Amino acid sequence: DTEVTQTPKHLVMGMTNKKSLKCEQHMGHRAMYWYKQKAKKPPELMFVYSYEKLSINESVPSRFSPECPNSSLLNLHLHALQPEDSALYLCASSQDGTSNQPQHFGDGTRLSIL
Amino acid sequence: SQKIEQNSEALNIQEGKTATLTCNYTNYSPAYLQWYRQDPGRGPVFLLLIRENEKEKRKERLKVTFDTTLKQSLFHITASQPADSATYLCALYGSSNTGKLIFGQGTTLQVKP
């Protein structure tokens, strides 16, 4: 079991739907991340939150909207997605985001866009 | 441009042998380098972090080396077991952005009994 919990594990949605992915950690970490991973590719960073403030947005389309309600929770709101957005979405956390720290990953949400 | 390169082909070895995986990087000056393991359908799991002033780091059957002159890290699994079969990813933080972890493509290791 991972210490970063992601829900749901699987999500199928149409291109006009609105849905949200959720991520929770109780390790007291102050940095949280969203990654996108396509098959046989490495994870690609989407967003970084540091102390509940968005610190990095890797030019992600506005149909993906992150939210950090508190230090333990991270959401990714999805709207009007495209078929190419089908992927594994991974959440991770680290102590405070500096480069000497490992990241702890959840097992992801497998997203399929019809 | 900055690149992290790992053996793109799968590595197949016999149980009990030592597996050696390579990670090369260009246009980085990392203070730290990390290795992760990823199983199919799961998130990456952190294995080891090595600092630029450390030549070698060990954890049980795992050993990592870090040569900042060659811009290379080697990851060794000794006495390999079928349970070690997975994809192994090396990762560096981008030089100007704290928090931006960049992964190599990963090497898939298959250990045969």
mmCIF file of C-alpha atoms in Angstrom:
data_model
loop_
_atom_site.group_PDB
_atom_site.id
_atom_site.type_symbol
_atom_site.label_atom_id
_atom_site.label_comp_id
_atom_site.label_asym_id
_atom_site.label_seq_id
_atom_site.Cartn_x
_atom_site.Cartn_y
_atom_site.Cartn_z
ATOM 1 C CA ASP A 1 0.000 0.000 0.000
ATOM 2 C CA THR A 2 1.257 3.452 -0.860
ATOM 3 C CA GLU A 3 1.121 6.408 1.519
ATOM 4 C CA VAL A 4 -0.354 8.581 -1.212
ATOM 5 C CA THR A 5 -3.953 7.631 -1.966
ATOM 6 C CA GLN A 6 -5.571 8.429 -5.294
ATOM 7 C CA THR A 7 -9.231 8.062 -6.218
ATOM 8 C CA PRO A 8 -10.771 6.831 -8.356
ATOM 9 C CA LYS A 9 -8.456 4.080 -9.624
ATOM 10 C CA HIS A 10 -10.183 4.066 -12.999
ATOM 11 C CA LEU A 11 -12.290 6.704 -14.740
ATOM 12 C CA VAL A 12 -14.035 6.632 -18.095
ATOM 13 C CA MET A 13 -15.550 9.894 -19.260
ATOM 14 C CA GLY A 14 -16.916 11.519 -22.356
ATOM 15 C CA MET A 15 -15.431 14.605 -23.898
ATOM 16 C CA THR A 16 -18.184 16.831 -22.532
ATOM 17 C CA ASN A 17 -18.100 15.557 -18.945
ATOM 18 C CA LYS A 18 -16.655 17.238 -15.875
ATOM 19 C CA LYS A 19 -14.903 15.055 -13.319
ATOM 20 C CA SER A 20 -12.271 15.365 -10.616
ATOM 21 C CA LEU A 21 -9.301 13.271 -9.550
ATOM 22 C CA LYS A 22 -8.397 13.259 -5.875
ATOM 23 C CA CYS A 23 -5.139 12.720 -4.025
ATOM 24 C CA GLU A 24 -4.474 12.563 -0.290
ATOM 25 C CA GLN A 25 -1.350 12.192 1.829
ATOM 26 C CA HIS A 26 -0.896 12.224 5.600
ATOM 27 C CA MET A 27 2.898 12.320 5.776
ATOM 28 C CA GLY A 28 2.974 16.045 6.562
ATOM 29 C CA HIS A 29 4.500 16.775 3.170
ATOM 30 C CA ARG A 30 4.215 20.365 1.921
ATOM 31 C CA ALA A 31 4.878 19.779 -1.779
ATOM 32 C CA MET A 32 2.438 17.895 -4.022
ATOM 33 C CA TYR A 33 2.577 17.085 -7.700
ATOM 34 C CA TRP A 34 0.480 15.929 -10.639
ATOM 35 C CA TYR A 35 2.069 13.866 -13.399
ATOM 36 C CA LYS A 36 0.722 12.395 -16.609
ATOM 37 C CA GLN A 37 2.095 9.069 -17.864
ATOM 38 C CA LYS A 38 1.418 7.513 -21.248
ATOM 39 C CA ALA A 39 2.116 3.841 -21.954
ATOM 40 C CA LYS A 40 5.825 2.946 -22.055
ATOM 41 C CA LYS A 41 6.818 6.561 -21.307
ATOM 42 C CA PRO A 42 8.129 8.139 -18.107
ATOM 43 C CA PRO A 43 5.924 10.345 -15.921
ATOM 44 C CA GLU A 44 5.730 13.944 -17.153
ATOM 45 C CA LEU A 45 5.242 16.746 -14.666
ATOM 46 C CA MET A 46 2.060 18.795 -14.970
ATOM 47 C CA PHE A 47 1.758 20.879 -11.775
ATOM 48 C CA VAL A 48 3.615 21.488 -8.524
ATOM 49 C CA TYR A 49 2.080 22.884 -5.340
ATOM 50 C CA SER A 50 4.399 24.103 -2.630
ATOM 51 C CA TYR A 51 2.869 25.080 0.719
ATOM 52 C CA GLU A 52 -0.556 25.013 -0.952
ATOM 53 C CA LYS A 53 0.440 27.518 -3.634
ATOM 54 C CA LEU A 54 0.810 26.630 -7.295
ATOM 55 C CA SER A 55 4.523 26.980 -8.035
ATOM 56 C CA ILE A 56 4.912 25.213 -11.392
ATOM 57 C CA ASN A 57 2.469 24.816 -14.282
ATOM 58 C CA GLU A 58 4.146 23.016 -17.168
ATOM 59 C CA SER A 59 2.035 24.793 -19.828
ATOM 60 C CA VAL A 60 -0.830 22.404 -19.215
ATOM 61 C CA PRO A 61 -4.049 23.088 -21.193
ATOM 62 C CA SER A 62 -6.748 24.891 -19.221
ATOM 63 C CA ARG A 63 -9.053 21.868 -19.467
ATOM 64 C CA PHE A 64 -6.963 20.568 -16.546
ATOM 65 C CA SER A 65 -7.458 22.663 -13.408
ATOM 66 C CA PRO A 66 -5.547 21.823 -10.216
ATOM 67 C CA GLU A 67 -6.642 22.711 -6.721
ATOM 68 C CA CYS A 68 -4.971 22.305 -3.333
ATOM 69 C CA PRO A 69 -7.665 22.793 -0.632
ATOM 70 C CA ASN A 70 -5.227 22.052 2.220
ATOM 71 C CA SER A 71 -1.794 20.588 2.816
ATOM 72 C CA SER A 72 -3.059 16.992 2.646
ATOM 73 C CA LEU A 73 -5.302 17.160 -0.402
ATOM 74 C CA LEU A 74 -4.773 17.755 -4.098
ATOM 75 C CA ASN A 75 -7.454 17.705 -6.762
ATOM 76 C CA LEU A 76 -7.325 17.769 -10.539
ATOM 77 C CA HIS A 77 -10.509 19.025 -12.155
ATOM 78 C CA LEU A 78 -11.149 17.802 -15.684
ATOM 79 C CA HIS A 79 -13.409 19.413 -18.274
ATOM 80 C CA ALA A 80 -13.855 18.919 -22.013
ATOM 81 C CA LEU A 81 -10.955 16.493 -22.318
ATOM 82 C CA GLN A 82 -9.693 15.068 -25.596
ATOM 83 C CA PRO A 83 -9.022 11.408 -26.446
ATOM 84 C CA GLU A 84 -5.263 12.106 -26.319
ATOM 85 C CA ASP A 85 -5.670 12.954 -22.628
ATOM 86 C CA SER A 86 -6.229 9.257 -21.898
ATOM 87 C CA ALA A 87 -3.342 8.264 -19.613
ATOM 88 C CA LEU A 88 -2.343 7.305 -16.092
ATOM 89 C CA TYR A 89 -2.470 10.374 -13.833
ATOM 90 C CA LEU A 90 -0.110 10.151 -10.906
ATOM 91 C CA CYS A 91 -0.030 12.226 -7.755
ATOM 92 C CA ALA A 92 3.116 12.532 -5.648
ATOM 93 C CA SER A 93 4.302 14.354 -2.556
ATOM 94 C CA SER A 94 7.624 15.309 -0.999
ATOM 95 C CA GLN A 95 8.694 16.972 2.211
ATOM 96 C CA ASP A 96 8.986 20.511 0.864
ATOM 97 C CA GLY A 97 9.916 20.205 -2.816
ATOM 98 C CA THR A 98 13.664 20.760 -2.636
ATOM 99 C CA SER A 99 15.939 18.636 -4.769
ATOM 100 C CA ASN A 100 17.439 16.463 -2.051
ATOM 101 C CA GLN A 101 14.125 14.769 -1.362
ATOM 102 C CA PRO A 102 12.475 11.705 -2.855
ATOM 103 C CA GLN A 103 8.939 11.858 -4.113
ATOM 104 C CA HIS A 104 6.249 9.459 -2.908
ATOM 105 C CA PHE A 105 3.794 8.421 -5.599
ATOM 106 C CA GLY A 106 0.277 7.095 -5.506
ATOM 107 C CA ASP A 107 -0.782 4.311 -7.844
ATOM 108 C CA GLY A 108 -2.581 6.691 -10.134
ATOM 109 C CA THR A 109 -5.939 7.095 -11.814
ATOM 110 C CA ARG A 110 -6.266 5.347 -15.167
ATOM 111 C CA LEU A 111 -8.267 7.814 -17.272
ATOM 112 C CA SER A 112 -9.983 6.898 -20.533
ATOM 113 C CA ILE A 113 -11.668 9.551 -22.686
ATOM 114 C CA LEU A 114 -14.327 8.267 -25.049
ATOM 115 C CA SER B 1 19.031 20.830 -24.437
ATOM 116 C CA GLN B 2 18.882 18.828 -21.235
ATOM 117 C CA LYS B 3 18.612 15.068 -21.668
ATOM 118 C CA ILE B 4 18.497 11.997 -19.463
ATOM 119 C CA GLU B 5 19.162 8.749 -21.309
ATOM 120 C CA GLN B 6 18.719 5.176 -20.153
ATOM 121 C CA ASN B 7 19.132 1.908 -22.060
ATOM 122 C CA SER B 8 15.923 1.890 -24.071
ATOM 123 C CA GLU B 9 16.075 -1.835 -24.745
ATOM 124 C CA ALA B 10 14.888 -4.307 -22.157
ATOM 125 C CA LEU B 11 17.555 -6.023 -20.099
ATOM 126 C CA ASN B 12 17.130 -9.785 -19.713
ATOM 127 C CA ILE B 13 19.288 -11.611 -17.199
ATOM 128 C CA GLN B 14 19.371 -14.920 -15.383
ATOM 129 C CA GLU B 15 18.391 -15.187 -11.732
ATOM 130 C CA GLY B 16 21.358 -14.813 -9.430
ATOM 131 C CA LYS B 17 23.356 -12.583 -11.805
ATOM 132 C CA THR B 18 24.063 -8.885 -11.323
ATOM 133 C CA ALA B 19 21.951 -6.455 -13.338
ATOM 134 C CA THR B 20 23.605 -3.154 -14.307
ATOM 135 C CA LEU B 21 21.499 -0.271 -15.596
ATOM 136 C CA THR B 22 22.928 2.948 -17.010
ATOM 137 C CA CYS B 23 21.726 6.543 -16.774
ATOM 138 C CA ASN B 24 23.536 9.273 -18.741
ATOM 139 C CA TYR B 25 22.674 12.942 -18.646
ATOM 140 C CA THR B 26 23.672 16.031 -20.610
ATOM 141 C CA ASN B 27 23.436 19.741 -19.849
ATOM 142 C CA TYR B 28 22.672 19.164 -16.193
ATOM 143 C CA SER B 29 24.752 19.782 -13.124
ATOM 144 C CA PRO B 30 22.682 17.867 -10.603
ATOM 145 C CA ALA B 31 23.481 17.907 -6.949
ATOM 146 C CA TYR B 32 21.410 14.730 -6.497
ATOM 147 C CA LEU B 33 20.301 11.804 -8.642
ATOM 148 C CA GLN B 34 17.460 9.436 -7.795
ATOM 149 C CA TRP B 35 16.400 5.948 -8.857
ATOM 150 C CA TYR B 36 12.838 4.658 -8.848
ATOM 151 C CA ARG B 37 11.190 1.320 -9.586
ATOM 152 C CA GLN B 38 7.861 1.087 -11.378
ATOM 153 C CA ASP B 39 5.735 -2.026 -11.724
ATOM 154 C CA PRO B 40 2.975 -2.241 -14.386
ATOM 155 C CA GLY B 41 -0.122 -0.302 -13.345
ATOM 156 C CA ARG B 42 1.561 1.147 -10.236
ATOM 157 C CA GLY B 43 3.206 4.433 -9.387
ATOM 158 C CA PRO B 44 7.010 4.749 -9.178
ATOM 159 C CA VAL B 45 8.586 3.751 -5.879
ATOM 160 C CA PHE B 46 11.665 5.600 -4.624
ATOM 161 C CA LEU B 47 14.734 3.388 -4.191
ATOM 162 C CA LEU B 48 17.879 5.447 -3.698
ATOM 163 C CA LEU B 49 19.180 9.011 -3.794
ATOM 164 C CA ILE B 50 22.869 9.787 -4.300
ATOM 165 C CA ARG B 51 24.590 13.127 -3.820
ATOM 166 C CA GLU B 52 27.185 14.572 -6.179
ATOM 167 C CA ASN B 53 29.940 14.194 -3.580
ATOM 168 C CA GLU B 54 29.087 10.510 -3.000
ATOM 169 C CA LYS B 55 30.737 8.048 -5.353
ATOM 170 C CA GLU B 56 28.617 5.110 -4.305
ATOM 171 C CA LYS B 57 25.553 4.300 -2.225
ATOM 172 C CA ARG B 58 24.238 0.910 -1.163
ATOM 173 C CA LYS B 59 20.943 -0.449 0.142
ATOM 174 C CA GLU B 60 20.689 -4.192 0.633
ATOM 175 C CA ARG B 61 21.252 -5.738 -2.842
ATOM 176 C CA LEU B 62 21.170 -2.352 -4.580
ATOM 177 C CA LYS B 63 24.172 -0.178 -5.396
ATOM 178 C CA VAL B 64 24.255 3.161 -7.177
ATOM 179 C CA THR B 65 27.299 5.033 -8.445
ATOM 180 C CA PHE B 66 27.425 8.663 -9.563
ATOM 181 C CA ASP B 67 30.229 9.982 -11.765
ATOM 182 C CA THR B 68 29.773 13.720 -12.322
ATOM 183 C CA THR B 69 32.756 13.813 -14.686
ATOM 184 C CA LEU B 70 31.280 11.186 -16.990
ATOM 185 C CA LYS B 71 27.761 12.503 -16.252
ATOM 186 C CA GLN B 72 26.648 8.982 -15.565
ATOM 187 C CA SER B 73 25.009 6.886 -12.887
ATOM 188 C CA LEU B 74 25.080 3.095 -12.741
ATOM 189 C CA PHE B 75 22.461 1.088 -10.858
ATOM 190 C CA HIS B 76 23.344 -2.460 -9.838
ATOM 191 C CA ILE B 77 21.139 -5.224 -8.455
ATOM 192 C CA THR B 78 23.214 -8.115 -7.149
ATOM 193 C CA ALA B 79 21.899 -11.681 -6.789
ATOM 194 C CA SER B 80 18.921 -10.709 -8.909
ATOM 195 C CA GLN B 81 15.559 -12.400 -8.426
ATOM 196 C CA PRO B 82 12.465 -12.704 -10.639
ATOM 197 C CA ALA B 83 10.732 -10.306 -8.202
ATOM 198 C CA ASP B 84 13.225 -7.619 -9.298
ATOM 199 C CA SER B 85 11.593 -7.588 -12.748
ATOM 200 C CA ALA B 86 10.248 -4.061 -13.275
ATOM 201 C CA THR B 87 11.034 -0.787 -15.022
ATOM 202 C CA TYR B 88 13.753 1.277 -13.366
ATOM 203 C CA LEU B 89 13.777 5.050 -13.796
ATOM 204 C CA CYS B 90 16.540 7.502 -13.023
ATOM 205 C CA ALA B 91 15.531 11.061 -12.235
ATOM 206 C CA LEU B 92 17.055 14.490 -11.748
ATOM 207 C CA TYR B 93 15.653 17.784 -10.610
ATOM 208 C CA GLY B 94 15.799 20.439 -13.337
ATOM 209 C CA SER B 95 18.690 22.782 -12.686
ATOM 210 C CA SER B 96 16.648 25.957 -12.346
ATOM 211 C CA ASN B 97 13.415 24.694 -10.862
ATOM 212 C CA THR B 98 13.114 23.125 -7.472
ATOM 213 C CA GLY B 99 10.300 20.616 -7.512
ATOM 214 C CA LYS B 100 10.570 19.730 -11.217
ATOM 215 C CA LEU B 101 11.711 16.114 -11.261
ATOM 216 C CA ILE B 102 12.604 14.869 -14.733
ATOM 217 C CA PHE B 103 12.710 11.157 -15.483
ATOM 218 C CA GLY B 104 14.720 9.148 -17.950
ATOM 219 C CA GLN B 105 12.817 6.827 -20.282
ATOM 220 C CA GLY B 106 13.356 3.878 -17.977
ATOM 221 C CA THR B 107 14.908 0.468 -18.508
ATOM 222 C CA THR B 108 12.763 -2.643 -18.217
ATOM 223 C CA LEU B 109 14.529 -5.462 -16.411
ATOM 224 C CA GLN B 110 13.391 -9.070 -16.801
ATOM 225 C CA VAL B 111 14.992 -11.613 -14.463
ATOM 226 C CA LYS B 112 14.449 -15.197 -15.614
ATOM 227 C CA PRO B 113 14.412 -18.106 -13.173
#
